[in-house]
C-alpha positions as a LaTeX table, in Angstrom:
\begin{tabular}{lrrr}
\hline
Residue & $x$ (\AA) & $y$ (\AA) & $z$ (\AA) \\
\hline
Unk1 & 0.00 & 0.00 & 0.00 \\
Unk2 & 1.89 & 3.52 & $-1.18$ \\
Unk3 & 2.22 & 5.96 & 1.96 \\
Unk4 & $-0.09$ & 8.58 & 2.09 \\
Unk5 & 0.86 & 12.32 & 1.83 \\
Unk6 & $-0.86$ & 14.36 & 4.01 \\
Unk7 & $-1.48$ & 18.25 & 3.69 \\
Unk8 & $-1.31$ & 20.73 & 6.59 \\
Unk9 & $-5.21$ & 20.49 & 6.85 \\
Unk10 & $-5.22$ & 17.08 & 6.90 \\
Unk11 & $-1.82$ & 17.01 & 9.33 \\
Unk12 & $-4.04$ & 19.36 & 11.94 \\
Unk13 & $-7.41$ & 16.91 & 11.53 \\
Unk14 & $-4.90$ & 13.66 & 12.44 \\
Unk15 & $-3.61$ & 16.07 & 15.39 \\
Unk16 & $-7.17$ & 16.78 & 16.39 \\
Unk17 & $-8.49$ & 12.89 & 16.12 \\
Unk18 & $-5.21$ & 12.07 & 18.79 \\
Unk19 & $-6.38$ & 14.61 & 20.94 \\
Unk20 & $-9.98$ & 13.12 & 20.86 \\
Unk21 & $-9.06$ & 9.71 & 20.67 \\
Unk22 & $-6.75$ & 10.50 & 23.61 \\
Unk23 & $-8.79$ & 12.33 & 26.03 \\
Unk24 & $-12.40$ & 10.08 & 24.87 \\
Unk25 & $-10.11$ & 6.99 & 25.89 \\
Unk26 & $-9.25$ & 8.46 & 29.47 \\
Unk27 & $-12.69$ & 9.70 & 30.09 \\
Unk28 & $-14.70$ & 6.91 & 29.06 \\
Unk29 & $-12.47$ & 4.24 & 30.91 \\
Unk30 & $-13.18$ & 6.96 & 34.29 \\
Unk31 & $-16.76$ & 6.19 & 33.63 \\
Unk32 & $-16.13$ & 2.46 & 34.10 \\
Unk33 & $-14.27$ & 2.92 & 37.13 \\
Unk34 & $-16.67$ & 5.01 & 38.50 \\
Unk35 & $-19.09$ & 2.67 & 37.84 \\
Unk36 & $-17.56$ & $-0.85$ & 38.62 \\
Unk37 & $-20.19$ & $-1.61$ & 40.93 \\
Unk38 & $-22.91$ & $-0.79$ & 38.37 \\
Unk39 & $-25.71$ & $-3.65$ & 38.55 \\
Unk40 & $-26.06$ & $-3.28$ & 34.68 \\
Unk41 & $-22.37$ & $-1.39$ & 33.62 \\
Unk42 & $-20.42$ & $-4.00$ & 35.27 \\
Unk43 & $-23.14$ & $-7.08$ & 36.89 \\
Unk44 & $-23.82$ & $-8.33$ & 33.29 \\
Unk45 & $-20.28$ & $-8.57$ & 32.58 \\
Unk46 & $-20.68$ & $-10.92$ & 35.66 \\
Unk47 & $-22.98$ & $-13.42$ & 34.58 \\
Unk48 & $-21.07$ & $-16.60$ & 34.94 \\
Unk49 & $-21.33$ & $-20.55$ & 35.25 \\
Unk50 & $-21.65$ & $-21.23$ & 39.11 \\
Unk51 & $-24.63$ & $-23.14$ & 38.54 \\
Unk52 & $-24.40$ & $-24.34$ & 34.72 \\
Unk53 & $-24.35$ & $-23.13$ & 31.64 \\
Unk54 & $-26.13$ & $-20.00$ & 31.21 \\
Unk55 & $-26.58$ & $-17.35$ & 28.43 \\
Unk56 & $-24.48$ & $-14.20$ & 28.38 \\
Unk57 & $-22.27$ & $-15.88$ & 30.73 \\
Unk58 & $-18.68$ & $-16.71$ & 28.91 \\
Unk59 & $-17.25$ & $-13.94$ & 30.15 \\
Unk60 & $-18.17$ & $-13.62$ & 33.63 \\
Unk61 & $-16.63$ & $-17.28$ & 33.96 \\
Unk62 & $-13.07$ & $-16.46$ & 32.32 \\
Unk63 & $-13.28$ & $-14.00$ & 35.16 \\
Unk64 & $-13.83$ & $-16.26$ & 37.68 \\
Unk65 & $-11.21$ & $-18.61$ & 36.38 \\
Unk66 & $-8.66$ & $-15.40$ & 36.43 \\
Unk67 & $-9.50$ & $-14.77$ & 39.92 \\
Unk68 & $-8.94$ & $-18.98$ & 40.91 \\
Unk69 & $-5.63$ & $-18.43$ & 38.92 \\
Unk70 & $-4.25$ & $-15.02$ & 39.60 \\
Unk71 & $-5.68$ & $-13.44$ & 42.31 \\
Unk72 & $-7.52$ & $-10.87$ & 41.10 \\
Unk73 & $-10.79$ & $-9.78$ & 41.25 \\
Unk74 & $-13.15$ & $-10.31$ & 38.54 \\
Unk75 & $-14.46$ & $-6.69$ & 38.79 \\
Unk76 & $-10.54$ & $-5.89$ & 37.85 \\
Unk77 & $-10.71$ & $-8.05$ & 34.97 \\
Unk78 & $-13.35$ & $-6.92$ & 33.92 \\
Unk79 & $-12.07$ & $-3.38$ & 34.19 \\
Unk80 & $-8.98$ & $-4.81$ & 32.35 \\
Unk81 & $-11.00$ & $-6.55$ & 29.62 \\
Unk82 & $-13.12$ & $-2.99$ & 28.91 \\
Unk83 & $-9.32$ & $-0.71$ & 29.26 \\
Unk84 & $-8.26$ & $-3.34$ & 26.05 \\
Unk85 & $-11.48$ & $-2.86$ & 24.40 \\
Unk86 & $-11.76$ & 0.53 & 23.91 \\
Unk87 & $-7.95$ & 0.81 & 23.16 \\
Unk88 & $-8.22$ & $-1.62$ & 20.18 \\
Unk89 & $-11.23$ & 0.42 & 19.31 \\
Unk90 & $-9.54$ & 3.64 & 19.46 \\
Unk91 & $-6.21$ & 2.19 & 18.33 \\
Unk92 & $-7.83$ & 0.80 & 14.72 \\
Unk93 & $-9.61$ & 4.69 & 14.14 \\
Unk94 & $-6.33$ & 6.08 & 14.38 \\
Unk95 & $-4.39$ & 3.51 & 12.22 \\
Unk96 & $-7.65$ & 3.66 & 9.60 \\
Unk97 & $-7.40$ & 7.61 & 9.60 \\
Unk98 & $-3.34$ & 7.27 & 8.99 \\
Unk99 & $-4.36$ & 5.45 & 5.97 \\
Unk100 & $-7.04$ & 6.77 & 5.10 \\
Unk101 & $-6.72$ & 10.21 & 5.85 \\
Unk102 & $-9.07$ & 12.10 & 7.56 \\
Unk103 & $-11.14$ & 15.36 & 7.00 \\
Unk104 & $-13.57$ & 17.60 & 8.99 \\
Unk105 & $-16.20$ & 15.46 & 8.13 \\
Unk106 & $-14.77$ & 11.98 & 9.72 \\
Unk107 & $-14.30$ & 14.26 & 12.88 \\
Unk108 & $-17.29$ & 15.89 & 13.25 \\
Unk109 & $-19.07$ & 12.34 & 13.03 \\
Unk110 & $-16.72$ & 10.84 & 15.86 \\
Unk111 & $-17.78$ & 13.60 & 18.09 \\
Unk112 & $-21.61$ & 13.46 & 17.22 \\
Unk113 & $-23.94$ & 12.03 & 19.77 \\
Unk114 & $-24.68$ & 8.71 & 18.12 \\
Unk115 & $-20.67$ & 8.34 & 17.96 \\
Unk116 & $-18.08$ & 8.27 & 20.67 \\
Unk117 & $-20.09$ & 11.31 & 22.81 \\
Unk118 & $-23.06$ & 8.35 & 23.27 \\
Unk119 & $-20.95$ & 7.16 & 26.54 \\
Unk120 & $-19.81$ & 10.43 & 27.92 \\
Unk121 & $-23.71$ & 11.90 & 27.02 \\
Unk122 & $-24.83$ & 8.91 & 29.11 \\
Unk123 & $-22.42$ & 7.16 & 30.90 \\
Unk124 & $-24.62$ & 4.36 & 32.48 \\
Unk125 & $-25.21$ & 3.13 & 28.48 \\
Unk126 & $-21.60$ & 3.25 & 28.38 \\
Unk127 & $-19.24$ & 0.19 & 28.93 \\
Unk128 & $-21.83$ & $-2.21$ & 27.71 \\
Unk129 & $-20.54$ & $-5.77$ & 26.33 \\
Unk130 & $-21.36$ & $-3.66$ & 22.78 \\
Unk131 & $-17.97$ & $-2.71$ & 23.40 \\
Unk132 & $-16.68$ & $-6.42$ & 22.24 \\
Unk133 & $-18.61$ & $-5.53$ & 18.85 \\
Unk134 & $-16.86$ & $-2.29$ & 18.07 \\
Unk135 & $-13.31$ & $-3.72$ & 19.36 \\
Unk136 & $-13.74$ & $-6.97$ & 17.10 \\
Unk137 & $-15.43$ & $-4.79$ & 13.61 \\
Unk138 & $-13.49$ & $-1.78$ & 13.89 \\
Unk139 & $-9.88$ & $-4.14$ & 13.98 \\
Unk140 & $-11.43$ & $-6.09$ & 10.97 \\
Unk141 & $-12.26$ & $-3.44$ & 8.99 \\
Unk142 & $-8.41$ & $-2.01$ & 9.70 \\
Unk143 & $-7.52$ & $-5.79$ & 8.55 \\
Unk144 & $-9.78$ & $-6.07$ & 5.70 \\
Unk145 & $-7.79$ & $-2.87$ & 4.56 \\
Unk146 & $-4.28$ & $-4.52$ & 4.18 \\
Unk147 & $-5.33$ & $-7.59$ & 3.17 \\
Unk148 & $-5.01$ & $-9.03$ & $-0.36$ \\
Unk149 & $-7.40$ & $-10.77$ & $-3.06$ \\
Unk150 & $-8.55$ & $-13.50$ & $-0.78$ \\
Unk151 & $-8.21$ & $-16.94$ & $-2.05$ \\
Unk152 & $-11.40$ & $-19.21$ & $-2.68$ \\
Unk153 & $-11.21$ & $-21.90$ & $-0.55$ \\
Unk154 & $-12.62$ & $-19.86$ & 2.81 \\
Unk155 & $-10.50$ & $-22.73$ & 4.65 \\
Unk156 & $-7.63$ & $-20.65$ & 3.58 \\
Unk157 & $-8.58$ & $-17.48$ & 4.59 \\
Unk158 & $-8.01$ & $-15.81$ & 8.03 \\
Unk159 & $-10.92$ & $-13.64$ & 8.08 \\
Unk160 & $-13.04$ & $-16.54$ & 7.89 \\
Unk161 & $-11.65$ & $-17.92$ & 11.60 \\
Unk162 & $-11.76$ & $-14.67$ & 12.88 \\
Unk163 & $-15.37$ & $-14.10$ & 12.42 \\
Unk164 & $-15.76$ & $-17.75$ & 13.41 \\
Unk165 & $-14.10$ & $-17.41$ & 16.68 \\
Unk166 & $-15.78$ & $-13.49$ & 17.17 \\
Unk167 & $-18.88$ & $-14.35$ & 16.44 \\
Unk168 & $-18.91$ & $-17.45$ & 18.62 \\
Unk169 & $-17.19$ & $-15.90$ & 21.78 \\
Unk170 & $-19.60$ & $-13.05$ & 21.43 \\
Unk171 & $-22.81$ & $-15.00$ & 21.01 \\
Unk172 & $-21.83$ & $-17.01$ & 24.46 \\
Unk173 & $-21.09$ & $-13.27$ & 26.07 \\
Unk174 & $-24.12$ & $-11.45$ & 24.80 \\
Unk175 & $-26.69$ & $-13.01$ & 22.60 \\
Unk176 & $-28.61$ & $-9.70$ & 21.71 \\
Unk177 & $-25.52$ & $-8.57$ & 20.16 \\
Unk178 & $-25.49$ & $-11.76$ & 17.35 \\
Unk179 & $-28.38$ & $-9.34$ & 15.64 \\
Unk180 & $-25.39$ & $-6.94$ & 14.76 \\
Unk181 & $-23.05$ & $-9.73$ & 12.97 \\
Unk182 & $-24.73$ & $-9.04$ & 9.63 \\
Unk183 & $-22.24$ & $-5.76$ & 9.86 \\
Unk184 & $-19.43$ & $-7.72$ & 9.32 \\
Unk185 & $-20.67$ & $-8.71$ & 5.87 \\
Unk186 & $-20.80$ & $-4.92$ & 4.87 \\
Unk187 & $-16.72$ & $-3.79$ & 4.24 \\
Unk188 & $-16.39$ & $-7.83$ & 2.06 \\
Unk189 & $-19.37$ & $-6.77$ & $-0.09$ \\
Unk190 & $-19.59$ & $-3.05$ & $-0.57$ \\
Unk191 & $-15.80$ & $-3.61$ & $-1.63$ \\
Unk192 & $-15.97$ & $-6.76$ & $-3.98$ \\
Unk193 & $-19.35$ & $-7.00$ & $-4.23$ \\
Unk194 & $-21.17$ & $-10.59$ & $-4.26$ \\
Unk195 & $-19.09$ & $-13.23$ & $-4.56$ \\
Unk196 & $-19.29$ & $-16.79$ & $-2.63$ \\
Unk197 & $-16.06$ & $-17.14$ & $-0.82$ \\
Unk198 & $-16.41$ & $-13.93$ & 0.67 \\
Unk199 & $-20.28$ & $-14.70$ & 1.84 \\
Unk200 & $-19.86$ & $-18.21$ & 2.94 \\
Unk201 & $-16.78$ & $-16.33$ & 5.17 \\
Unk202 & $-19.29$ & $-14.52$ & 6.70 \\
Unk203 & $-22.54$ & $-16.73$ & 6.47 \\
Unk204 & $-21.13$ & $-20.02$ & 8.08 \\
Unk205 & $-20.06$ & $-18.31$ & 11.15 \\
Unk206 & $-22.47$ & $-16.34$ & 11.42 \\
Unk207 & $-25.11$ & $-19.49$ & 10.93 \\
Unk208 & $-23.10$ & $-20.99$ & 13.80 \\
Unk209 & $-23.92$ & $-17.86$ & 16.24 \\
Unk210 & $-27.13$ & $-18.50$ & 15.33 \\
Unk211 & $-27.84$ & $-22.56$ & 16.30 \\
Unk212 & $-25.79$ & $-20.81$ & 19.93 \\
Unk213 & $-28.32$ & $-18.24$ & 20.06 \\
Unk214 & $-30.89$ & $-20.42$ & 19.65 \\
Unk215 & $-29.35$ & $-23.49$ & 22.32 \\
Unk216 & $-28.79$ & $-20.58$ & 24.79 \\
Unk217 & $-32.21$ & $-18.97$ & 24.85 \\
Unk218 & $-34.45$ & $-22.08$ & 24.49 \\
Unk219 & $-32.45$ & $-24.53$ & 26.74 \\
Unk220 & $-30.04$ & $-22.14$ & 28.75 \\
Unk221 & $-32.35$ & $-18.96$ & 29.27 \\
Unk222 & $-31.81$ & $-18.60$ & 33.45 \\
Unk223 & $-34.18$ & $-18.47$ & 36.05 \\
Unk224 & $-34.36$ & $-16.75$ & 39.54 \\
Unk225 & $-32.16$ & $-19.79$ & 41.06 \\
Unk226 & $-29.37$ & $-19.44$ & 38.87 \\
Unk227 & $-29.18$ & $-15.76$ & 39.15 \\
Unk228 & $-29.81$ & $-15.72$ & 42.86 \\
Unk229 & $-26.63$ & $-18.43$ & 42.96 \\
Unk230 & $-24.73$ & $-15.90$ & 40.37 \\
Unk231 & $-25.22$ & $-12.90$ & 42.76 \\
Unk232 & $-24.27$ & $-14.83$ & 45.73 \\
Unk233 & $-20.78$ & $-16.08$ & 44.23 \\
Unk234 & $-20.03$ & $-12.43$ & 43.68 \\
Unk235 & $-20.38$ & $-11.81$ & 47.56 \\
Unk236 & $-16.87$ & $-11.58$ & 48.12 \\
Unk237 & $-16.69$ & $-8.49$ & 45.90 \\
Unk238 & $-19.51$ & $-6.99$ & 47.16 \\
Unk239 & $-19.60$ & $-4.58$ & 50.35 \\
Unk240 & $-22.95$ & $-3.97$ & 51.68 \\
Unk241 & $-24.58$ & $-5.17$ & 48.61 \\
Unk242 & $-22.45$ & $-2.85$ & 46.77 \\
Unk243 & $-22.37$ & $-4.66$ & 43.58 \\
Unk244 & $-25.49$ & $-4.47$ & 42.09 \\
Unk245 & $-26.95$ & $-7.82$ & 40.47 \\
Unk246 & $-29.23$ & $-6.07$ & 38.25 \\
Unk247 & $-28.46$ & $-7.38$ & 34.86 \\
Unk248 & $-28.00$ & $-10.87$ & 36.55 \\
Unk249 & $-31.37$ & $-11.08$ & 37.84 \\
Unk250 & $-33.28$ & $-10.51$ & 33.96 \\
Unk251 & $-31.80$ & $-14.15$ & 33.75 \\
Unk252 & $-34.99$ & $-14.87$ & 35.78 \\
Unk253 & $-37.13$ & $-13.04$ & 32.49 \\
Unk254 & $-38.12$ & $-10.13$ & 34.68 \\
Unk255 & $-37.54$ & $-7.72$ & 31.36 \\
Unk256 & $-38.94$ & $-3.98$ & 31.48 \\
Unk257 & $-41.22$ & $-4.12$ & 28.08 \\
Unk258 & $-40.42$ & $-1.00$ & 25.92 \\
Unk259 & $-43.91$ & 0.84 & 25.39 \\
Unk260 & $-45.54$ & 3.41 & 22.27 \\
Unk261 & $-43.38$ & 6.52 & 23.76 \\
Unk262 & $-40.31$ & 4.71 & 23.17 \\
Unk263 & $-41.05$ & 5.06 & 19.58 \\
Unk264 & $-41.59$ & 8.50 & 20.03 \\
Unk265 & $-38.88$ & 9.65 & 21.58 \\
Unk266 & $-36.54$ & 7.52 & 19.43 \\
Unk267 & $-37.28$ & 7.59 & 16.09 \\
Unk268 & $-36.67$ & 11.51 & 15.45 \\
Unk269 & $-32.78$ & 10.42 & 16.92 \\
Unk270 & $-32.63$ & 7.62 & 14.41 \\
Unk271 & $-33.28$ & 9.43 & 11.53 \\
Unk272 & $-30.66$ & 12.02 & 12.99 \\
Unk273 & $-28.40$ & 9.57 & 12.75 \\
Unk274 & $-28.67$ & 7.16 & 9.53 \\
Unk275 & $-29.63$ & 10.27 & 7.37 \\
Unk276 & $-26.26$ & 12.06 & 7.47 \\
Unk277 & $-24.57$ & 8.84 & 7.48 \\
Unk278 & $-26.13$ & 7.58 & 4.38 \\
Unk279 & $-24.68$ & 10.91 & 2.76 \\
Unk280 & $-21.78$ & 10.07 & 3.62 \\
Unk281 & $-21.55$ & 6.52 & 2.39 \\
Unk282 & $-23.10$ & 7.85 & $-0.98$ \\
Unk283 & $-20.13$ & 9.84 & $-0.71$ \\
Unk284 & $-17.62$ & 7.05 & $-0.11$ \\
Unk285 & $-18.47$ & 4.44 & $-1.61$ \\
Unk286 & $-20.26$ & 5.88 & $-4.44$ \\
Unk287 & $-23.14$ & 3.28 & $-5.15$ \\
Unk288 & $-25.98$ & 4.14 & $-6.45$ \\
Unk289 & $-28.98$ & 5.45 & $-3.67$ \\
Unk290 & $-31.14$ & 2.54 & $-4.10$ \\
Unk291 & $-27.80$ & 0.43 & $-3.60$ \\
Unk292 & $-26.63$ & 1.78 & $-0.62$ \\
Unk293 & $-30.40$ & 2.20 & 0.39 \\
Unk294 & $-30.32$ & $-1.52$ & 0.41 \\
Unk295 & $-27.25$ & $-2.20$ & 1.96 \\
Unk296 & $-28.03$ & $-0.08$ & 4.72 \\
Unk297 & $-31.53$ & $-1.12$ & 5.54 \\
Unk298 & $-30.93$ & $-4.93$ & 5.54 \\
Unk299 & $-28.50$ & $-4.96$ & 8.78 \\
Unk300 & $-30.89$ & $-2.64$ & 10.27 \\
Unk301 & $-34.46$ & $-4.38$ & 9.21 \\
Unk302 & $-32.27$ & $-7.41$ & 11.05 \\
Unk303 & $-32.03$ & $-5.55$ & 14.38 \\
Unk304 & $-35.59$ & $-4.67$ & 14.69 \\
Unk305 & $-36.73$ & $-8.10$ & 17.07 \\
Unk306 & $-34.27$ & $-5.84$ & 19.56 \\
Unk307 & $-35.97$ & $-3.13$ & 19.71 \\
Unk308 & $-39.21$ & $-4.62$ & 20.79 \\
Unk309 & $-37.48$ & $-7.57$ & 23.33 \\
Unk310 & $-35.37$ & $-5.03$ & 25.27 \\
Unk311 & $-35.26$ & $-1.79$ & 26.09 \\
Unk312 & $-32.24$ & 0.34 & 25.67 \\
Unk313 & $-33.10$ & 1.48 & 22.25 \\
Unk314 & $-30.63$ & 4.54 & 22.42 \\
Unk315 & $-27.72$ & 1.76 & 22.38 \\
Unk316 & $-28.86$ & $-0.26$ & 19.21 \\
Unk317 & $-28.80$ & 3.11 & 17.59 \\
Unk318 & $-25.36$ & 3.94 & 19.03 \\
Unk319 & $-24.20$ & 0.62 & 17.41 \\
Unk320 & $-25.71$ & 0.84 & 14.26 \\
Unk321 & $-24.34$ & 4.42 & 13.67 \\
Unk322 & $-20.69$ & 3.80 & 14.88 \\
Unk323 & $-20.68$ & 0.45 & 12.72 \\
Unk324 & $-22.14$ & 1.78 & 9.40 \\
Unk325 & $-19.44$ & 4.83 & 9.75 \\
Unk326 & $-16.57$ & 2.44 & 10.34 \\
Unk327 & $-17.68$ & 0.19 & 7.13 \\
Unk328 & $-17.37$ & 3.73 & 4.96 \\
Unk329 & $-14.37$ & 5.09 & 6.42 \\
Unk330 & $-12.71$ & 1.75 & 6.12 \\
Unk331 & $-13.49$ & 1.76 & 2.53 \\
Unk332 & $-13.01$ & 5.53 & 1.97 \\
Unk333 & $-10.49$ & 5.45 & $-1.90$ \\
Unk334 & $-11.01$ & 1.91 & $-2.48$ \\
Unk335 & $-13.38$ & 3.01 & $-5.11$ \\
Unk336 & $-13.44$ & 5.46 & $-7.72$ \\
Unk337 & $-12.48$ & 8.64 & $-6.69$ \\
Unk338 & $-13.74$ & 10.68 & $-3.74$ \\
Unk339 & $-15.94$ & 13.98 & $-5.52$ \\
Unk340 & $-15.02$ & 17.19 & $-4.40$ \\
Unk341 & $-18.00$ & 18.68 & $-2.50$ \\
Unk342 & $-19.27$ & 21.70 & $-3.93$ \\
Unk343 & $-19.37$ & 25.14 & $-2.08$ \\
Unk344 & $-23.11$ & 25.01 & $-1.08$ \\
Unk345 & $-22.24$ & 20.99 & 0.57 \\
Unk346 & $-19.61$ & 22.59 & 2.31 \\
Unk347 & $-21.28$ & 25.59 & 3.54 \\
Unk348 & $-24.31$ & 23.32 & 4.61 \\
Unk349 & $-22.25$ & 21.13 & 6.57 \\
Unk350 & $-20.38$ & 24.35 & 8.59 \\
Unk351 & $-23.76$ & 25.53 & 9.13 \\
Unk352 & $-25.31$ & 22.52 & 10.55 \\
Unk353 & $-22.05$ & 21.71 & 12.20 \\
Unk354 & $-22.50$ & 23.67 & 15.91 \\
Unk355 & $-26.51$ & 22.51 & 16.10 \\
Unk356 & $-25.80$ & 18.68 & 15.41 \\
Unk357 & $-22.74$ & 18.42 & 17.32 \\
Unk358 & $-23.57$ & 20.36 & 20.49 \\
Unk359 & $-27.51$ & 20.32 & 20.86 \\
Unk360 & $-28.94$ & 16.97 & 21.27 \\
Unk361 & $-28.25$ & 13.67 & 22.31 \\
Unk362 & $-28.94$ & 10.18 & 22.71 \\
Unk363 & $-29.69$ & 8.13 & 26.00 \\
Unk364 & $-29.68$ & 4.66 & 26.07 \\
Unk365 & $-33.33$ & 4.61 & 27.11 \\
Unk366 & $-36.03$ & 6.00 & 28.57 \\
Unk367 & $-37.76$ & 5.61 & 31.95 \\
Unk368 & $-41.45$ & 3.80 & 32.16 \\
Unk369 & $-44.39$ & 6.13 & 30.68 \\
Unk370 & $-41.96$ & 9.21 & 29.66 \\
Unk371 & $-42.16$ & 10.14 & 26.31 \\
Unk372 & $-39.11$ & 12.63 & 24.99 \\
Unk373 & $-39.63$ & 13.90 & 21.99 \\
Unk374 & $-35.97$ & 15.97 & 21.91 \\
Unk375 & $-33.13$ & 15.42 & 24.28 \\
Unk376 & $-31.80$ & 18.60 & 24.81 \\
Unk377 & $-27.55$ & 19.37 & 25.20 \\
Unk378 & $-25.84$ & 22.35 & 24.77 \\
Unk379 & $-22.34$ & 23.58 & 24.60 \\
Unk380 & $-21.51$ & 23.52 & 28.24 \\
Unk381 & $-23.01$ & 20.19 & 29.10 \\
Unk382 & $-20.95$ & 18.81 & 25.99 \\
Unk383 & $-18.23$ & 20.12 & 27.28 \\
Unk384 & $-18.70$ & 19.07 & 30.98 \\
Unk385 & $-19.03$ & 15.35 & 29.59 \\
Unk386 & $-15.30$ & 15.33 & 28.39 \\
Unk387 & $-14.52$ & 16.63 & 32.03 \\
Unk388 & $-11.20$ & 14.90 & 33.32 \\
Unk389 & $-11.32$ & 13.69 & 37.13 \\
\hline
\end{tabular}
């Protein structure tokens, strides 16, 4: 791959994305410390197998084991875990934008609500096993960058047991989070196009998160024994009940059921989101609208069943947006290209710049019969998010 020049502007918008990158990393791994009693930041990262095989519970047991082996707590490897999570995360951005290059546009998205600000707008959606999603796509789509013309045989390919090893290792951890995997087929199409080897890559690990899915939820679901034995092997780590079992105790199926105002108040903040980052694909990746139309709305038609079996609608938005913009940036001069915007797109998007940046914001959800049809930020509460302890 030939080295990429960069021009003063674009010099000063790699500075900037450091300085972000930097300063987002530090804050947002705060939040987690802060919050390392949470019963839904840090208890579902808790779930484990003290009484048998149970959904969402892969990781909480590697913790366990870490604390049999080494010592330490499983609240510190968790910790740990979520530190190396958002570092690959960050880590990939920064290598992709080196490549890349990066522009005014790239930044403003990272700093929009739907983006990297979603934690710091809200930290208790923050630190969410999501975070295993975003580590895992955002270091494939930095892969799928540098590699090569794959060969045929999938057998031979490494993306193929990466995905099978992600997917499956994430489906164990979180199974909600196995609607997202149809992401990963996005950067192998909207860069080759259809061909077999790179779908079955995709499709046969992707059909083996699925038979998990399924054995977990029909024959490993939980029930208020296992999750009362779950919270009580955490008692060592808990002071006074100080680590909440929250997230453990939905193993019992006690789930708060999303209701009409939920549509309400999210729906506006969805459209905020996929609208300006459909421009920007059209921009990228330069397929025809009804093309990208289509490539856009299938992940997302797929991730409708979470919407109406769990609550925190703000997140699947968060997740969506922050995948969809990694896909395009990832693929940002693999095709023909890029237009230069014209004077009007420019002025538009300085315009709209300070409103969509500073002035609203996403929460993960919203309480039981509130309706919210616009959540309101502002400058200094945008700023007071990034606030340093």
């Amino acid at each position: 791959m030939s080295s990429r020049k960069f021009s003063a502007l674009g010099l000063l918008s790699l500075a900037l994305l450091c300085a972000i990158l930097y300063f987002y990393f530090i804050r947002v791994n705060e939040i987690q410390f802060e919050f390392r009693n949470h019963g839904y930041i840090t208890g579902d990262w808790l779930i484990n197998y003290t009484n048998g095989l149970v959904r969402r519970g892969l990781f909480g047991e590697i913790a366990m084991q870490t604390h049999r082996w080494f010592g330490n707590s499983p609240i510190e490897a968790v910790l740990t875990s979520k530190y190396l999570a958002y570092g690959i995360l960050c880590g990939s951005i920064l290598l992709l934008a080196i490549v890349k290059g990066i522009g005014l546009i790239e930044i403003l998205f990272l700093i929009s609500p739907w983006a990297l600000m979603f934690d710091l707008n809200d930290p208790e959606g923050s630190g969410r096993k999501e975070i295993l999603i975003f580590a895992s796509f955002a270091l494939f789509a930095l892969l799928q960058v540098f590699s090569k013309s794959p060969p045929k045989s999938i057998f031979k390919r490494w993306d193929f047991y990466y995905l099978l090893m992600v997917m499956a290792a994430i489906a164990f951890t979180h199974e909600g989070l196995i609607f997202f995997f149809p992401f990963f087929y996005l950067p192998l199409y909207l860069k080759r196009g259809f061909n077999k080897s790179d779908f079955l890559t995709f499709f046969i690990p992707y059909l083996v998160s699925l038979l998990v899915l399924v054995v977990l939820y029909f024959f490993f679901k939980g029930n208020k024994e296992i999750a009362d034995a779950i919270c009580s092997s955490l008692n060592p780590w808990s002071v006074n009940g100080s680590l909440g079992c929250d997230a453990i105790h939905l193993l019992a199926g006690t789930h708060p059921k999303a209701h009409i105002g939920f549509i309400k108040s999210f729906t506006p903040l969805l459209l905020l989101t996929m609208i300006p980052i459909y421009c920007y694909g059209r921009w990228i990746v330069g397929l025809a609208k009804h093309h990208l139309f289509l490539a856009m709305a299938i992940p997302l038609i797929l991730t409708v069943p979470l919407y109406g079996i769990a609550i925190d609608l703000g997140r699947w938005i968060h997740i969506s947006g922050l995948l969809f913009f990694i896909t395009f940036f990832s693929l940002k001069g693999t095709g023909a290209p890029l237009r230069k915007p014209s004077l009007i797109t420019i002025m538009l998007v300085l315009c709209l710049a300070v409103p969509y940046t500073f002035y609203w914001r996403i929460p993960h959800t919203v309480g039981e019969n509130k309706v919210f049809f616009w959540w309101t930020q502002d400058p200094i509460g945008y700023l007071q998010a990034w606030h340093l302890k």
